[in-house]
Amino acid sequence: MLPKTLKPSFIVKYLDQYVVGQDDPKKILAVAVYSHFRKVARGRADNTPIAKSNVLLIGSSGTGKTLLCATLSNVLDVPFVTAEATSLAQTRYVNDEIEAVLQRLVDKADGNIAKAQNGIVFIDEIDKLKATDGEQRGSSGESVQHALLKIMEGAPVKLSDGRYVDTTNVLFVCGGAFVGLEQIISQTHNYGFISTSATFDQNKARILDRLNTRVKPTDLFTFGLIPEFTGRLPIIARFRDLDRAMLVRIMTQPKDSIYRQFCEIFRSEGVELEIEPKVFDQISELALEYHTGARSLRGIFEELIAPLLYVLPDERDIEKVVFTSLFEVPIITRRATDAA
Ligand SMILES: Nc1ncnc2c1ncn2[C@@H]1O[C@H](COP(=O)(O)OP(=O)(O)OP(=O)(O)O)[C@@H](O)[C@H]1O
Ligand SMILES: [Mg+2]
């Protein structure tokens, strides 16, 4: 029996509490995880080998790739570890590094090898393994791709304690920003839209839009991943660039949003914090200019709030602080003190 936490709809609902938007990647990932564990459950029963569907997440920096995977790991009752492709590429002993990653997976499973063998490994910054033009074959990035290929395919890996982890049923999720992929895609896709009716057919346009933004394995090859590697990542989910409305939602909506966190900090000082909608718009506007997705939000937010956090412990009569604009001093309400 699969636990109910594995149902795709349940996973997506959980993810929605922490990750704003990115509905397609959420669904794709949820379905991939669900199918994976269905197959694992079935394979165990009748001993048929399992064809794996590892997932590739593509999206600009700061759009929620790592956050989505980390959140996913919280809801699933399976061991989950993250590895950075860049650190794999920096070492001369790739296989030792890979062994260390799998060792962590076993640790996450409390030493239970069988449980670890059904776990999930997230390999971030996979795009950094690209073989750049002019670099000769066998560059470090490429050799890491080869090393990863083996375990993604499924191979027994010996741990330092002599035990083996078989990666056949480990689900691999890879993520990367793939800067420059957009141009490659637009050069190779050209599904046109021929209007058969006078009215603009929105559905058709949407389907064509999907096809045109679909990443083909050949695009990844052009980008610099070796064909065998892209072949091991049959499922591709693309993250949207965040727009202003999404940035506003990111600051305010998630269970652990920045706004909520700061309200909590103020509350612990006995002060009510209010930030008017206009301020969130202004912060988003600034953040868009930085081109780091949602990453810059916290910094801007802290700059706004820090001066207040500085005075709060000294001025105990402050009751409420209202920010009305990023460029104006906040309105401060004070409690009537006995002395007054
Ligand atoms: N869709 C989102 N919903 C909620 N918060 C988000 C979202 N996207 C980004 N964030 C916020 O921005 C931070 C950075 O996001 P994250 O680490 O997931 O980026 P990434 O896509 O992995 O980027 P990179 O390619 O640079 O690694 C998160 O910790 C989170 O606070
Ligand atoms: Mg990341």
XYZ file of C-alpha atoms and ligand atoms in Angstrom:
372
model
C 0.000 0.000 0.000
C 1.242 3.429 -0.885
C 0.804 6.023 1.833
C -1.745 8.709 1.093
C 0.997 11.313 1.318
C 2.209 10.044 -2.041
C -0.924 10.847 -4.014
C -0.053 13.526 -6.579
C -2.922 15.783 -5.528
C -1.875 15.539 -1.897
C 1.735 16.362 -2.751
C 0.734 19.378 -4.846
C -1.537 20.682 -2.094
C 1.292 20.446 0.370
C 3.748 22.136 -1.995
C 1.237 24.945 -2.575
C 1.586 25.975 1.056
C 5.235 26.863 0.603
C 5.938 27.351 -3.089
C 4.131 30.052 -5.041
C 3.006 29.286 -8.595
C 5.078 26.868 -10.697
C 2.028 24.660 -11.116
C 3.479 22.631 -13.974
C 6.688 21.634 -12.195
C 4.699 20.830 -9.056
C 2.400 18.483 -10.922
C 5.144 16.907 -12.992
C 7.260 16.259 -9.927
C 4.320 14.947 -7.914
C 3.338 12.538 -10.660
C 6.942 11.416 -11.168
C 7.337 10.679 -7.473
C 4.017 8.895 -7.327
C 4.690 6.746 -10.403
C 8.145 5.993 -9.153
C 6.932 4.596 -5.891
C 4.102 2.732 -7.526
C 6.627 1.049 -9.756
C 8.882 0.324 -6.827
C 5.993 -1.204 -4.930
C 4.926 -3.293 -7.894
C 8.458 -4.266 -8.904
C 9.086 -5.624 -5.460
C 6.020 -7.816 -5.737
C 6.624 -9.389 -9.125
C 10.322 -8.816 -9.614
C 10.033 -7.058 -12.953
C 12.732 -4.483 -13.578
C 11.667 -0.886 -13.327
C 12.178 1.676 -16.034
C 13.112 4.842 -14.245
C 11.819 8.321 -14.985
C 14.325 10.733 -13.548
C 13.315 14.363 -13.643
C 15.076 17.485 -14.869
C 14.023 20.870 -13.479
C 14.922 23.875 -15.581
C 14.416 27.471 -14.538
C 16.095 30.789 -13.893
C 17.905 31.462 -10.673
C 15.701 32.035 -7.654
C 12.475 30.691 -9.128
C 11.999 27.905 -6.600
C 13.752 24.802 -7.939
C 15.679 23.984 -4.806
C 12.818 25.137 -2.605
C 10.404 22.818 -4.416
C 12.657 19.798 -3.932
C 13.376 20.587 -0.316
C 9.663 21.020 0.375
C 8.938 17.783 -1.438
C 11.347 15.965 0.819
C 9.452 17.214 3.865
C 6.185 15.692 2.771
C 7.521 12.376 1.546
C 8.401 9.718 3.977
C 11.459 8.738 1.970
C 15.091 9.635 2.461
C 16.099 12.613 0.374
C 19.487 14.233 -0.148
C 20.783 17.141 -2.178
C 24.120 17.288 -3.964
C 25.737 20.113 -5.896
C 26.984 19.161 -9.320
C 29.573 21.921 -9.058
C 31.204 20.390 -6.026
C 31.246 17.025 -7.799
C 33.072 18.665 -10.684
C 35.624 20.320 -8.431
C 36.965 17.143 -6.955
C 39.348 14.769 -8.620
C 37.631 11.873 -6.956
C 34.138 12.036 -8.366
C 33.313 8.509 -7.334
C 34.264 9.203 -3.734
C 31.951 12.220 -3.784
C 29.124 10.166 -5.243
C 29.712 7.523 -2.626
C 29.480 10.243 0.022
C 26.142 11.405 -1.384
C 24.752 7.884 -1.192
C 26.191 7.492 2.284
C 24.179 10.542 3.313
C 21.114 8.936 1.793
C 21.706 5.850 3.921
C 22.199 8.057 6.979
C 18.900 9.784 6.231
C 17.328 6.332 6.157
C 18.795 5.641 9.616
C 21.202 3.125 8.161
C 18.451 1.144 6.499
C 19.902 0.252 3.088
C 16.627 -1.051 1.700
C 14.927 2.234 2.537
C 17.800 4.274 1.088
C 17.556 2.348 -2.146
C 14.073 3.813 -2.666
C 15.137 7.341 -1.850
C 15.444 10.524 -3.870
C 18.665 12.286 -4.817
C 18.469 15.887 -5.979
C 21.465 17.040 -7.980
C 21.474 20.809 -8.238
C 23.324 23.005 -10.742
C 23.528 20.209 -13.254
C 23.883 22.775 -16.040
C 27.330 23.637 -14.713
C 28.522 20.268 -16.008
C 28.213 21.376 -19.574
C 31.135 20.745 -21.864
C 32.016 24.198 -23.131
C 33.138 24.807 -26.674
C 36.833 24.494 -27.212
C 37.262 22.395 -24.142
C 38.525 18.972 -24.979
C 36.563 15.840 -24.380
C 36.910 14.439 -20.940
C 36.627 17.848 -19.319
C 35.756 17.613 -15.671
C 32.101 18.425 -16.308
C 31.801 15.705 -18.862
C 33.452 13.076 -16.728
C 31.082 13.921 -13.895
C 28.198 13.423 -16.305
C 29.601 9.972 -17.103
C 29.981 9.119 -13.451
C 26.430 10.257 -12.707
C 25.116 8.339 -15.690
C 26.150 5.114 -14.114
C 24.335 5.638 -10.851
C 21.289 7.177 -12.495
C 21.033 4.065 -14.596
C 21.301 1.911 -11.516
C 24.498 0.467 -10.156
C 25.752 -1.011 -6.913
C 27.911 1.514 -5.112
C 30.205 0.340 -2.359
C 30.132 2.390 0.819
C 33.125 2.812 3.075
C 31.701 0.320 5.552
C 31.708 -2.342 2.838
C 27.977 -2.406 2.294
C 26.470 -1.791 -1.129
C 23.737 0.617 -2.175
C 21.968 -0.327 -5.360
C 20.768 2.847 -7.102
C 18.373 1.079 -9.467
C 15.332 2.350 -7.574
C 16.713 5.662 -6.440
C 14.875 8.537 -8.092
C 17.164 11.248 -9.415
C 15.975 14.807 -9.793
C 18.362 17.198 -11.480
C 18.033 20.971 -11.475
C 19.705 23.861 -13.213
C 19.243 27.370 -14.538
C 20.522 26.538 -18.041
C 21.342 30.102 -18.992
C 21.228 30.402 -22.772
C 18.908 27.450 -23.317
C 16.113 29.809 -24.261
C 17.950 30.928 -27.399
C 18.723 27.344 -28.348
C 15.066 26.391 -28.012
C 13.802 29.313 -30.031
C 16.190 28.398 -32.819
C 15.017 24.819 -33.076
C 11.280 25.067 -32.490
C 8.910 26.550 -34.981
C 5.465 25.070 -34.691
C 3.361 27.676 -36.407
C -0.191 28.677 -35.725
C -2.489 28.692 -38.709
C -5.785 30.202 -37.810
C -8.673 28.279 -39.312
C -11.347 30.434 -37.848
C -11.631 34.145 -37.549
C -11.769 33.940 -33.791
C -8.503 33.423 -32.047
C -8.395 29.869 -30.809
C -6.919 30.212 -27.351
C -6.693 26.531 -26.623
C -4.765 25.798 -29.758
C -2.486 28.688 -29.106
C -1.826 27.352 -25.647
C -0.982 23.876 -26.925
C 1.357 25.325 -29.520
C 2.874 27.494 -26.866
C 3.537 24.352 -24.845
C 5.156 22.592 -27.763
C 7.268 25.578 -28.581
C 8.560 25.960 -25.068
C 9.155 22.233 -24.648
C 12.777 21.361 -24.138
C 13.987 18.655 -26.470
C 16.892 16.364 -25.563
C 18.697 17.755 -28.599
C 18.445 21.259 -27.117
C 20.178 20.026 -23.977
C 22.787 18.375 -26.143
C 23.398 21.650 -27.973
C 23.656 23.277 -24.565
C 26.472 20.937 -23.581
C 25.078 17.865 -21.852
C 26.156 14.582 -23.363
C 23.363 12.703 -25.177
C 23.511 9.661 -22.892
C 22.986 11.973 -19.967
C 19.965 13.790 -21.360
C 18.608 10.368 -22.300
C 18.487 9.497 -18.590
C 16.302 12.519 -17.840
C 13.115 11.813 -19.766
C 10.897 14.125 -17.719
C 11.541 17.831 -17.988
C 9.764 20.507 -15.997
C 10.284 24.183 -16.650
C 9.951 26.886 -14.054
C 8.436 30.215 -14.952
C 10.291 33.419 -14.435
C 8.662 35.197 -11.531
C 6.636 38.285 -12.346
C 5.742 41.110 -10.017
C 2.498 39.561 -8.812
C 4.257 36.290 -7.965
C 6.959 38.131 -6.058
C 4.307 39.869 -3.993
C 2.665 36.536 -3.264
C 6.026 35.019 -2.299
C 6.522 37.716 0.337
C 3.074 37.341 1.812
C 1.409 34.006 1.106
C 3.553 30.998 2.039
C 3.185 29.569 5.519
C 6.678 30.774 6.321
C 6.662 33.919 4.151
C 9.053 36.754 4.866
C 6.180 39.004 5.961
C 4.902 36.431 8.436
C 8.380 35.893 9.785
C 8.854 39.594 10.455
C 5.385 39.958 11.950
C 6.399 37.201 14.328
C 9.653 38.965 15.241
C 7.764 42.207 15.922
C 5.134 40.366 17.926
C 7.827 38.925 20.154
C 8.754 42.565 20.908
C 5.118 43.292 21.685
C 4.671 45.338 18.493
C 2.222 44.965 15.650
C 3.729 45.219 12.165
C 1.732 46.245 9.139
C 3.036 46.648 5.623
C 0.702 48.163 3.082
C 0.282 46.485 -0.340
C 2.016 49.347 -2.126
C 5.257 48.529 -0.329
C 5.205 44.947 -1.583
C 4.725 46.247 -5.109
C 7.700 48.542 -4.721
C 9.907 45.782 -3.330
C 8.919 43.480 -6.206
C 9.700 46.198 -8.697
C 13.200 46.517 -7.264
C 13.672 42.759 -7.079
C 12.792 42.394 -10.758
C 15.659 44.690 -11.624
C 18.121 42.453 -9.803
C 17.236 39.431 -11.971
C 17.759 36.966 -9.175
C 14.171 35.793 -8.939
C 12.902 35.869 -5.381
C 16.365 35.818 -3.916
C 16.695 39.579 -3.473
C 13.361 39.978 -1.670
C 14.680 39.219 1.772
C 17.568 41.649 1.470
C 15.353 44.534 0.416
C 12.883 43.641 3.116
C 15.528 43.598 5.799
C 16.909 46.940 4.713
C 13.460 48.408 5.137
C 12.877 46.902 8.546
C 16.318 46.889 10.152
C 16.232 50.505 11.458
C 13.006 49.711 13.274
C 14.319 46.485 14.731
C 17.183 48.539 16.073
C 15.008 50.908 18.117
C 12.257 48.516 19.232
C 14.101 47.053 22.238
C 14.839 50.578 23.483
C 11.452 52.102 22.909
C 9.074 49.825 24.719
C 6.084 52.140 24.226
C 5.876 51.454 20.503
C 2.620 49.663 19.857
C 2.337 49.502 16.118
C 4.411 50.203 13.015
C 2.862 50.781 9.599
C 4.935 50.969 6.425
C 3.132 52.863 3.690
C 5.957 53.236 1.189
C 9.467 51.982 0.628
C 10.585 55.593 0.465
C 8.845 57.061 3.473
C 9.353 56.695 7.196
C 6.838 54.356 8.817
C 3.932 55.531 10.908
C 4.577 54.677 14.539
C 1.839 54.451 17.146
C 2.810 54.558 20.802
C 1.042 53.311 23.872
C -0.118 55.911 26.330
C 2.360 55.595 29.170
C 1.532 56.136 32.838
C 3.883 59.067 33.012
C 2.022 60.935 30.298
N 8.028 29.959 -6.303
C 8.472 30.363 -5.110
N 7.658 30.362 -4.042
C 8.096 30.776 -2.827
N 9.332 31.205 -2.583
C 10.206 31.232 -3.619
C 9.817 30.804 -4.919
N 10.883 30.931 -5.736
C 11.876 31.390 -4.985
N 11.491 31.582 -3.698
C 12.326 32.141 -2.614
O 13.612 32.417 -3.141
C 14.609 31.628 -2.525
C 15.523 31.053 -3.585
O 14.837 30.074 -4.339
P 15.521 28.692 -4.762
O 16.676 28.404 -3.897
O 14.482 27.649 -4.843
O 16.022 29.090 -6.218
P 16.541 28.159 -7.392
O 15.471 28.121 -8.425
O 17.015 26.874 -6.848
O 17.725 29.070 -7.958
P 19.226 28.688 -8.382
O 19.155 28.275 -9.814
O 19.943 29.987 -8.233
O 19.701 27.624 -7.467
C 13.865 30.547 -1.764
O 14.526 30.203 -0.593
C 12.526 31.201 -1.466
O 12.613 31.960 -0.304
Mg 18.906 26.124 -6.514
